[in-house]
């Protein structure tokens, strides 16, 4: 079968392409932005890539067009597909019908931590010898790829609440029919498609309604928004987890920054997690992943041993480089809560070390300014805050960050941020770059200038 994918270079659709290719299909795809590393990964898998959305890409007609959710009416390829009467479907529906049927699906949903928790879970299953399939919205460093079919019934999927396609406005995750479901947390997000939290809760409840009674829901011990979802109706057993509150799964901290702790199940130690990750959010992600893995048959103590070999995920507090004792990190920040927990984790790790937070408010919700008022408090743990505010930002950044005083500066160019950072950075500094886009490759540009300065002055 020939499958053509519109919007193939997104993380999710790229994963769909890799799975389809691994199943033996001829796969091609179009995207407005074809560039590495996704383009390289796809081409190495034997997938033909085309730049833009020319209707000619759909001639001769493929057997099926898989339409990414970034595609909308008016797109020339979409209009041709409809006029020509081509067979089409969405990515989530294709995944459900061709990959997930008959498998034990372990899904990870929530506003924050989906990619990290799904990666932890996939790695625990892998380390335990269960060889799961997975589709994750990032690149787990233990695997080096974002998707694979796997060799057993187990399949881990990052369950996103964003809409499915222009012809299917339900959340993607209602297609997946998991047997094991992790609900990490729930806050208002994606203001471009949801009017309020209640609309998102409705979609989460649609997901809960698909879980069999013999399945398992793993939910935080304290999360009012998730409790309200479950109160709408729940027919499945629930295990609660929390790093701080009472629940079946708890943690005993052995290091203040979260880099060492003991997971407890019903009060019983499961061993000691001693890893490179930090922050309360990482402990909670680990507890949820251990609980989900146990449902699939992996004892808690085996899961804990696997976490010592976990290598984190690209763009999640990823150390991009160190020059002259200045460390530059990359973090996929998309929401004030995630920013706060990440910064607090870094602060606990570095103590009095200086943290320079560089923020691009890039997600749709942050660009709209829905959560702008929460950002100064979220950045409180940073010593210096540099914010990128291009003309397209729909709110007054200097006014929002005024409460941080001289600690905060707002820039209308990335070059201005780079100049300020590289002029002021000294040994022992930690520069945390936060964005959910490439941020004009600011990480490497900062490292390159620091390296040049080191070579010049020694």
Coordinates of C-alpha atoms in Angstrom, one line a residue:
X1 CA 0.0 0.0 0.0
X2 CA 1.2 3.5 -0.8
X3 CA 0.6 6.0 2.1
X4 CA 1.1 9.7 1.6
X5 CA 1.3 11.8 4.8
X6 CA 0.5 15.5 4.8
X7 CA 2.5 17.3 7.5
X8 CA 5.0 14.4 7.8
X9 CA 7.8 16.3 9.7
X10 CA 5.9 16.8 13.0
X11 CA 7.0 14.5 15.7
X12 CA 3.8 12.6 15.9
X13 CA 3.2 12.3 12.1
X14 CA 6.9 11.4 11.6
X15 CA 6.4 8.6 14.1
X16 CA 3.3 7.4 12.1
X17 CA 5.5 7.4 8.9
X18 CA 8.2 5.3 10.6
X19 CA 5.6 2.8 11.8
X20 CA 4.0 2.5 8.4
X21 CA 7.3 2.0 6.8
X22 CA 8.3 -0.7 9.3
X23 CA 5.0 -2.5 8.4
X24 CA 6.2 -2.7 4.8
X25 CA 4.2 0.1 3.2
X26 CA 5.5 2.5 0.6
X27 CA 5.5 5.9 2.4
X28 CA 5.9 9.4 1.1
X29 CA 5.1 12.7 2.6
X30 CA 4.8 16.5 2.3
X31 CA 5.6 19.3 4.7
X32 CA 6.1 23.0 4.6
X33 CA 9.3 22.7 6.6
X34 CA 11.5 19.7 5.7
X35 CA 14.7 19.8 7.7
X36 CA 16.9 17.7 10.0
X37 CA 16.8 15.8 12.3
X38 CA 13.3 14.5 11.4
X39 CA 13.9 14.7 7.6
X40 CA 17.1 12.7 8.0
X41 CA 15.4 10.1 10.2
X42 CA 12.6 9.7 7.6
X43 CA 14.9 9.5 4.6
X44 CA 17.1 7.0 6.2
X45 CA 14.0 4.8 6.6
X46 CA 13.4 5.0 2.9
X47 CA 10.6 7.6 3.0
X48 CA 10.3 10.1 0.1
X49 CA 9.9 13.7 1.3
X50 CA 8.5 16.6 -0.6
X51 CA 8.7 20.3 0.2
X52 CA 5.4 22.2 0.4
X53 CA 1.9 21.1 -0.4
X54 CA 1.7 20.9 -4.2
X55 CA -1.3 18.8 -5.4
X56 CA 1.2 17.2 -7.8
X57 CA 2.6 15.3 -4.8
X58 CA -0.7 13.3 -4.8
X59 CA -0.3 12.1 -8.4
X60 CA -0.6 9.3 -9.1
X61 CA -3.1 8.9 -6.3
X62 CA -1.8 7.1 -3.2
X63 CA -3.9 4.3 -1.7
X64 CA -4.4 6.4 1.5
X65 CA -3.7 10.0 2.5
X66 CA -2.9 10.4 6.3
X67 CA -3.7 14.0 7.2
X68 CA -1.9 15.8 10.0
X69 CA -3.8 18.0 12.4
X70 CA -1.8 21.1 11.2
X71 CA -3.6 20.8 7.8
X72 CA -6.6 23.0 7.3
X73 CA -9.2 23.7 4.6
X74 CA -7.7 26.0 2.0
X75 CA -4.4 24.1 1.9
X76 CA -3.9 23.2 -1.8
X77 CA -3.1 19.6 -1.2
X78 CA -6.1 19.2 1.1
X79 CA -8.4 20.9 -1.5
X80 CA -7.1 18.6 -4.2
X81 CA -7.5 15.5 -2.0
X82 CA -11.1 16.4 -1.4
X83 CA -11.9 17.3 -5.0
X84 CA -10.3 14.1 -6.3
X85 CA -12.2 11.9 -3.8
X86 CA -9.0 10.4 -2.5
X87 CA -9.2 8.0 0.5
X88 CA -8.0 9.8 3.6
X89 CA -7.8 9.4 7.4
X90 CA -6.2 11.1 10.4
X91 CA -2.9 10.1 12.0
X92 CA -4.5 8.9 15.3
X93 CA -7.2 6.9 13.5
X94 CA -4.6 5.3 11.3
X95 CA -2.5 4.4 14.4
X96 CA -5.6 3.0 16.2
X97 CA -6.7 0.8 13.2
X98 CA -3.4 -0.4 11.9
X99 CA -1.0 -0.6 14.9
X100 CA -3.0 -0.6 18.2
X101 CA -5.7 -3.1 17.4
X102 CA -5.3 -6.2 19.7
X103 CA -2.4 -4.7 21.6
X104 CA -2.0 -3.8 25.3
X105 CA -1.9 0.0 25.0
X106 CA -0.3 2.0 27.8
X107 CA -1.2 5.7 27.3
X108 CA 0.2 8.7 29.1
X109 CA -2.0 11.8 29.1
X110 CA -1.9 15.1 31.0
X111 CA -0.8 18.7 30.5
X112 CA 2.8 18.2 31.6
X113 CA 5.3 15.4 31.6
X114 CA 3.7 13.2 28.8
X115 CA 6.9 12.8 26.8
X116 CA 9.1 12.1 29.8
X117 CA 6.7 9.7 31.5
X118 CA 6.0 7.8 28.3
X119 CA 9.8 7.6 27.7
X120 CA 10.3 6.3 31.3
X121 CA 7.6 3.7 30.8
X122 CA 8.9 2.5 27.5
X123 CA 12.4 2.2 28.9
X124 CA 11.3 0.2 32.0
X125 CA 9.4 -2.2 29.7
X126 CA 12.4 -2.5 27.4
X127 CA 14.9 -3.0 30.3
X128 CA 12.6 -5.7 31.7
X129 CA 12.8 -7.6 28.3
X130 CA 9.2 -6.8 27.1
X131 CA 10.4 -5.0 23.9
X132 CA 7.4 -2.7 23.6
X133 CA 6.3 -0.6 20.6
X134 CA 6.0 3.1 21.2
X135 CA 5.1 6.4 19.7
X136 CA 6.4 9.3 21.7
X137 CA 6.4 13.1 21.0
X138 CA 10.1 13.4 21.5
X139 CA 13.3 11.3 21.2
X140 CA 14.1 9.1 24.2
X141 CA 17.9 8.9 24.3
X142 CA 17.8 5.2 25.3
X143 CA 16.2 4.4 21.9
X144 CA 17.3 7.3 19.6
X145 CA 14.0 7.2 17.7
X146 CA 10.5 8.4 18.5
X147 CA 8.6 5.4 17.3
X148 CA 8.9 1.7 16.6
X149 CA 6.5 -1.3 16.3
X150 CA 8.0 -3.5 19.0
X151 CA 8.0 -7.3 19.2
X152 CA 5.3 -7.9 21.9
X153 CA 1.7 -6.9 22.5
X154 CA 2.8 -3.9 24.6
X155 CA 2.6 -0.4 23.1
X156 CA 3.3 2.9 24.8
X157 CA 1.8 6.0 23.3
X158 CA 2.0 9.6 24.3
X159 CA -1.7 10.5 24.5
X160 CA -2.2 14.1 23.4
X161 CA -5.4 16.1 24.0
X162 CA -4.9 18.3 20.9
X163 CA -7.5 17.8 18.2
X164 CA -7.2 15.0 15.7
X165 CA -7.7 16.7 12.2
X166 CA -9.7 19.4 10.5
X167 CA -12.5 16.8 9.9
X168 CA -12.3 15.2 13.4
X169 CA -12.2 17.8 16.3
X170 CA -12.0 15.1 19.0
X171 CA -8.8 14.9 21.0
X172 CA -6.3 12.5 19.5
X173 CA -6.3 10.3 22.6
X174 CA -9.9 9.1 22.3
X175 CA -8.7 6.9 19.4
X176 CA -6.2 4.9 21.4
X177 CA -8.4 2.7 23.7
X178 CA -5.7 2.1 26.3
X179 CA -5.7 -0.7 28.9
X180 CA -3.3 1.2 31.2
X181 CA -3.8 5.0 31.4
X182 CA -1.6 7.5 33.2
X183 CA -3.2 10.9 33.9
X184 CA -0.2 13.0 35.0
X185 CA -2.0 16.3 35.7
X186 CA -4.4 18.7 34.2
X187 CA -4.4 22.5 33.6
X188 CA -5.8 24.8 31.1
X189 CA -3.7 24.8 27.9
X190 CA -4.1 24.9 24.1
X191 CA -6.2 28.1 24.3
X192 CA -6.3 28.1 20.5
X193 CA -8.7 25.2 20.4
X194 CA -10.2 25.0 23.9
X195 CA -12.3 27.8 25.4
X196 CA -11.8 26.7 29.0
X197 CA -10.6 23.9 31.3
X198 CA -14.1 22.4 31.3
X199 CA -13.8 21.7 27.5
X200 CA -10.5 19.8 28.1
X201 CA -12.0 17.9 31.0
X202 CA -14.8 16.7 28.8
X203 CA -12.2 15.3 26.3
X204 CA -10.4 13.6 29.2
X205 CA -13.6 12.1 30.4
X206 CA -14.2 10.7 26.9
X207 CA -10.8 9.0 27.2
X208 CA -11.7 7.6 30.7
X209 CA -14.9 6.1 29.3
X210 CA -12.8 3.9 26.9
X211 CA -10.8 2.2 29.6
X212 CA -12.0 -1.4 30.4
X213 CA -12.9 -2.4 33.9
X214 CA -10.0 -4.8 34.0
X215 CA -7.6 -1.9 33.1
X216 CA -6.0 0.6 35.4
X217 CA -6.0 4.4 35.7
X218 CA -3.0 5.9 37.4
X219 CA -3.7 9.4 38.7
X220 CA -2.1 12.0 41.0
X221 CA -3.2 11.9 44.7
X222 CA -3.9 15.6 44.5
X223 CA -5.2 17.2 41.3
X224 CA -8.7 18.8 41.6
X225 CA -9.1 19.0 37.8
X226 CA -8.5 15.3 37.3
X227 CA -10.7 14.4 40.3
X228 CA -13.5 16.3 38.6
X229 CA -12.9 14.3 35.4
X230 CA -13.1 11.0 37.3
X231 CA -16.2 12.2 39.2
X232 CA -18.0 12.4 35.8
X233 CA -17.9 8.6 35.8
X234 CA -15.2 6.0 36.1
X235 CA -15.5 2.2 35.7
X236 CA -11.9 1.3 36.2
X237 CA -9.6 0.8 39.2
X238 CA -7.4 3.8 40.2
X239 CA -4.0 3.9 41.8
X240 CA -2.9 7.2 43.2
X241 CA 0.6 8.6 43.2
X242 CA 2.4 11.6 44.7
X243 CA 5.8 12.7 45.8
X244 CA 4.3 14.6 48.7
X245 CA 0.7 13.5 49.5
X246 CA -0.7 10.2 50.7
X247 CA -1.3 7.6 48.0
X248 CA -0.5 4.0 47.0
X249 CA 2.6 5.3 45.4
X250 CA 4.8 7.7 47.3
X251 CA 8.5 8.8 47.5
X252 CA 11.0 9.2 50.2
X253 CA 13.5 11.8 49.2
X254 CA 17.2 11.0 49.7
X255 CA 18.4 14.2 47.9
X256 CA 16.7 17.6 48.0
X257 CA 16.9 18.0 44.2
X258 CA 15.1 14.8 43.5
X259 CA 18.1 13.0 42.0
X260 CA 17.9 10.2 44.6
X261 CA 14.7 8.8 46.2
X262 CA 13.0 5.7 47.4
X263 CA 9.7 4.8 45.7
X264 CA 7.2 3.3 48.1
X265 CA 4.2 1.1 47.1
X266 CA 1.7 0.8 50.0
X267 CA 4.6 1.8 52.3
X268 CA 7.0 -0.8 51.0
X269 CA 10.3 0.3 49.5
X270 CA 10.9 -0.6 45.9
X271 CA 14.6 0.2 46.0
X272 CA 16.5 3.5 45.4
X273 CA 16.3 5.6 42.3
X274 CA 19.7 7.3 41.8
X275 CA 19.7 9.2 38.5
X276 CA 20.6 12.4 36.6
X277 CA 17.0 13.8 36.6
X278 CA 15.9 16.5 39.1
X279 CA 12.8 18.1 40.4
X280 CA 9.5 17.0 42.0
X281 CA 8.0 16.6 38.6
X282 CA 10.6 13.9 37.7
X283 CA 9.8 12.0 40.9
X284 CA 6.1 12.1 40.1
X285 CA 6.8 11.0 36.5
X286 CA 8.8 8.1 37.8
X287 CA 6.1 7.0 40.3
X288 CA 3.5 7.0 37.5
X289 CA 5.8 5.0 35.1
X290 CA 6.6 2.4 37.8
X291 CA 2.9 2.0 38.6
X292 CA 2.0 1.6 34.9
X293 CA 4.8 -0.9 34.3
X294 CA 3.7 -3.0 37.3
X295 CA 0.3 -3.2 35.7
X296 CA 2.0 -4.7 32.6
X297 CA 3.8 -7.3 34.8
X298 CA 7.1 -5.5 35.8
X299 CA 7.7 -5.7 39.5
X300 CA 8.4 -2.3 41.1
X301 CA 11.9 -3.2 42.2
X302 CA 12.8 -4.3 38.6
X303 CA 11.4 -0.9 37.4
X304 CA 13.5 1.0 39.9
X305 CA 16.7 -0.8 38.7
X306 CA 15.8 0.2 35.1
X307 CA 15.6 3.9 36.0
X308 CA 19.3 3.9 36.9
X309 CA 19.9 3.3 33.2
X310 CA 17.4 5.9 31.9
X311 CA 19.0 8.5 29.6
X312 CA 16.3 11.1 29.6
X313 CA 14.7 12.7 26.5
X314 CA 16.1 15.2 23.9
X315 CA 15.1 18.7 24.9
X316 CA 14.2 17.9 28.5
X317 CA 16.8 19.7 30.5
X318 CA 19.2 18.5 27.9
X319 CA 22.8 19.7 28.6
X320 CA 23.7 21.0 25.1
X321 CA 27.3 21.9 26.1
X322 CA 29.7 23.4 28.5
X323 CA 32.4 26.0 27.8
X324 CA 34.6 27.7 30.4
X325 CA 32.4 26.3 33.2
X326 CA 29.3 27.8 31.6
X327 CA 26.6 25.2 31.1
X328 CA 23.9 25.6 28.4
X329 CA 20.7 23.6 28.7
X330 CA 17.7 23.1 26.4
X331 CA 14.2 22.6 27.8
X332 CA 10.9 22.1 25.9
X333 CA 9.0 24.7 27.9
X334 CA 5.3 25.3 27.0
X335 CA 3.5 26.3 30.2
X336 CA 4.2 28.3 33.4
X337 CA 3.8 25.2 35.6
X338 CA 6.4 23.3 33.6
X339 CA 8.8 26.3 33.7
X340 CA 8.5 26.6 37.5
X341 CA 9.0 22.9 38.2
X342 CA 12.0 22.7 35.9
X343 CA 13.6 25.9 37.3
X344 CA 13.0 24.7 40.9
X345 CA 14.7 21.4 40.1
X346 CA 17.7 23.1 38.7
X347 CA 17.9 25.5 41.6
X348 CA 17.9 22.6 44.1
X349 CA 20.7 21.0 42.0
X350 CA 23.0 24.0 41.7
X351 CA 22.4 25.7 45.0
X352 CA 23.8 29.2 44.9
X353 CA 25.0 28.9 41.3
X354 CA 23.7 31.6 39.0
X355 CA 20.8 30.6 36.7
X356 CA 20.1 32.7 33.6
X357 CA 16.7 31.8 32.2
X358 CA 16.1 32.5 28.5
X359 CA 12.4 32.3 27.5
X360 CA 10.7 32.2 24.2
X361 CA 6.9 32.3 24.9
X362 CA 6.3 30.1 21.8
X363 CA 3.4 27.7 22.5
X364 CA 0.0 28.9 21.1
X365 CA -1.3 29.4 24.6
X366 CA 1.7 31.5 25.7
X367 CA 1.7 33.6 22.5
X368 CA -1.9 34.4 23.1
X369 CA -1.1 35.7 26.6
X370 CA -3.5 33.4 28.4
X371 CA -1.0 32.4 31.0
X372 CA 1.3 35.5 30.8
X373 CA 0.4 36.8 34.3
X374 CA 1.7 33.5 35.7
X375 CA 5.1 33.7 34.1
X376 CA 7.0 36.1 36.5
X377 CA 6.2 33.8 39.5
X378 CA 7.2 30.8 37.4
X379 CA 10.6 32.3 36.8
X380 CA 11.2 33.3 40.4
X381 CA 14.0 30.8 40.9
X382 CA 16.2 32.4 38.2
X383 CA 18.8 35.1 38.9
X384 CA 18.4 36.7 35.5
X385 CA 15.5 36.4 33.0
X386 CA 15.8 37.2 29.3
X387 CA 12.6 37.1 27.3
X388 CA 12.2 37.1 23.6
X389 CA 9.3 39.2 22.5
X390 CA 8.9 39.4 18.7
X391 CA 6.3 41.6 17.0
X392 CA 4.0 38.5 16.7
X393 CA 3.6 38.2 20.5
X394 CA 0.1 39.3 21.4
X395 CA 0.8 40.9 24.8
X396 CA 3.0 43.5 26.4
X397 CA 6.0 41.6 27.7
X398 CA 7.8 44.5 29.4
X399 CA 4.7 45.2 31.4
X400 CA 4.2 41.6 32.4
X401 CA 7.8 41.1 33.6
X402 CA 8.1 44.5 35.4
X403 CA 7.5 42.8 38.7
X404 CA 10.9 41.0 38.4
X405 CA 12.7 44.4 38.4
X406 CA 16.2 44.5 37.0
X407 CA 16.4 40.8 36.9
X408 CA 14.3 40.7 33.8
X409 CA 15.0 42.1 30.3
X410 CA 12.9 41.9 27.2
X411 CA 14.4 41.6 23.7
X412 CA 12.8 41.9 20.2
X413 CA 15.7 40.0 18.6
X414 CA 17.4 36.7 19.3
X415 CA 20.8 38.4 18.5
X416 CA 20.2 40.8 21.4
X417 CA 19.7 38.0 23.8
X418 CA 22.8 36.1 22.5
X419 CA 25.0 39.3 22.9
X420 CA 23.8 39.9 26.5
X421 CA 24.2 36.2 27.5
X422 CA 27.7 35.8 26.1
X423 CA 29.0 39.2 27.4
X424 CA 27.9 38.4 30.9
X425 CA 28.4 34.7 31.3
X426 CA 31.1 33.6 33.8
X427 CA 32.3 30.3 35.1
X428 CA 29.7 28.5 37.1
X429 CA 26.7 30.0 35.3
X430 CA 23.8 27.8 34.2
X431 CA 22.0 29.1 31.1
X432 CA 18.6 27.5 30.7
X433 CA 17.0 28.0 27.2
X434 CA 13.2 27.4 27.3
X435 CA 11.1 27.2 24.1
X436 CA 9.0 24.6 22.3
X437 CA 10.6 25.6 18.9
X438 CA 14.1 25.7 17.6
X439 CA 14.6 29.3 18.9
X440 CA 16.8 30.2 15.9
X441 CA 19.4 27.7 17.1
X442 CA 20.2 30.0 20.0
X443 CA 21.8 27.2 22.1
X444 CA 24.5 26.4 19.6
X445 CA 25.1 30.0 18.7
X446 CA 25.7 30.8 22.4
X447 CA 28.1 27.9 22.8
X448 CA 30.0 28.8 19.6
X449 CA 30.6 32.4 20.8
X450 CA 31.7 31.2 24.2
X451 CA 34.1 28.7 22.5
X452 CA 35.5 31.5 20.3
X453 CA 36.0 33.7 23.4
X454 CA 37.8 30.8 25.2
X455 CA 40.0 30.2 22.1
X456 CA 40.9 33.9 21.8
X457 CA 41.5 34.7 25.4
X458 CA 42.3 31.3 26.9

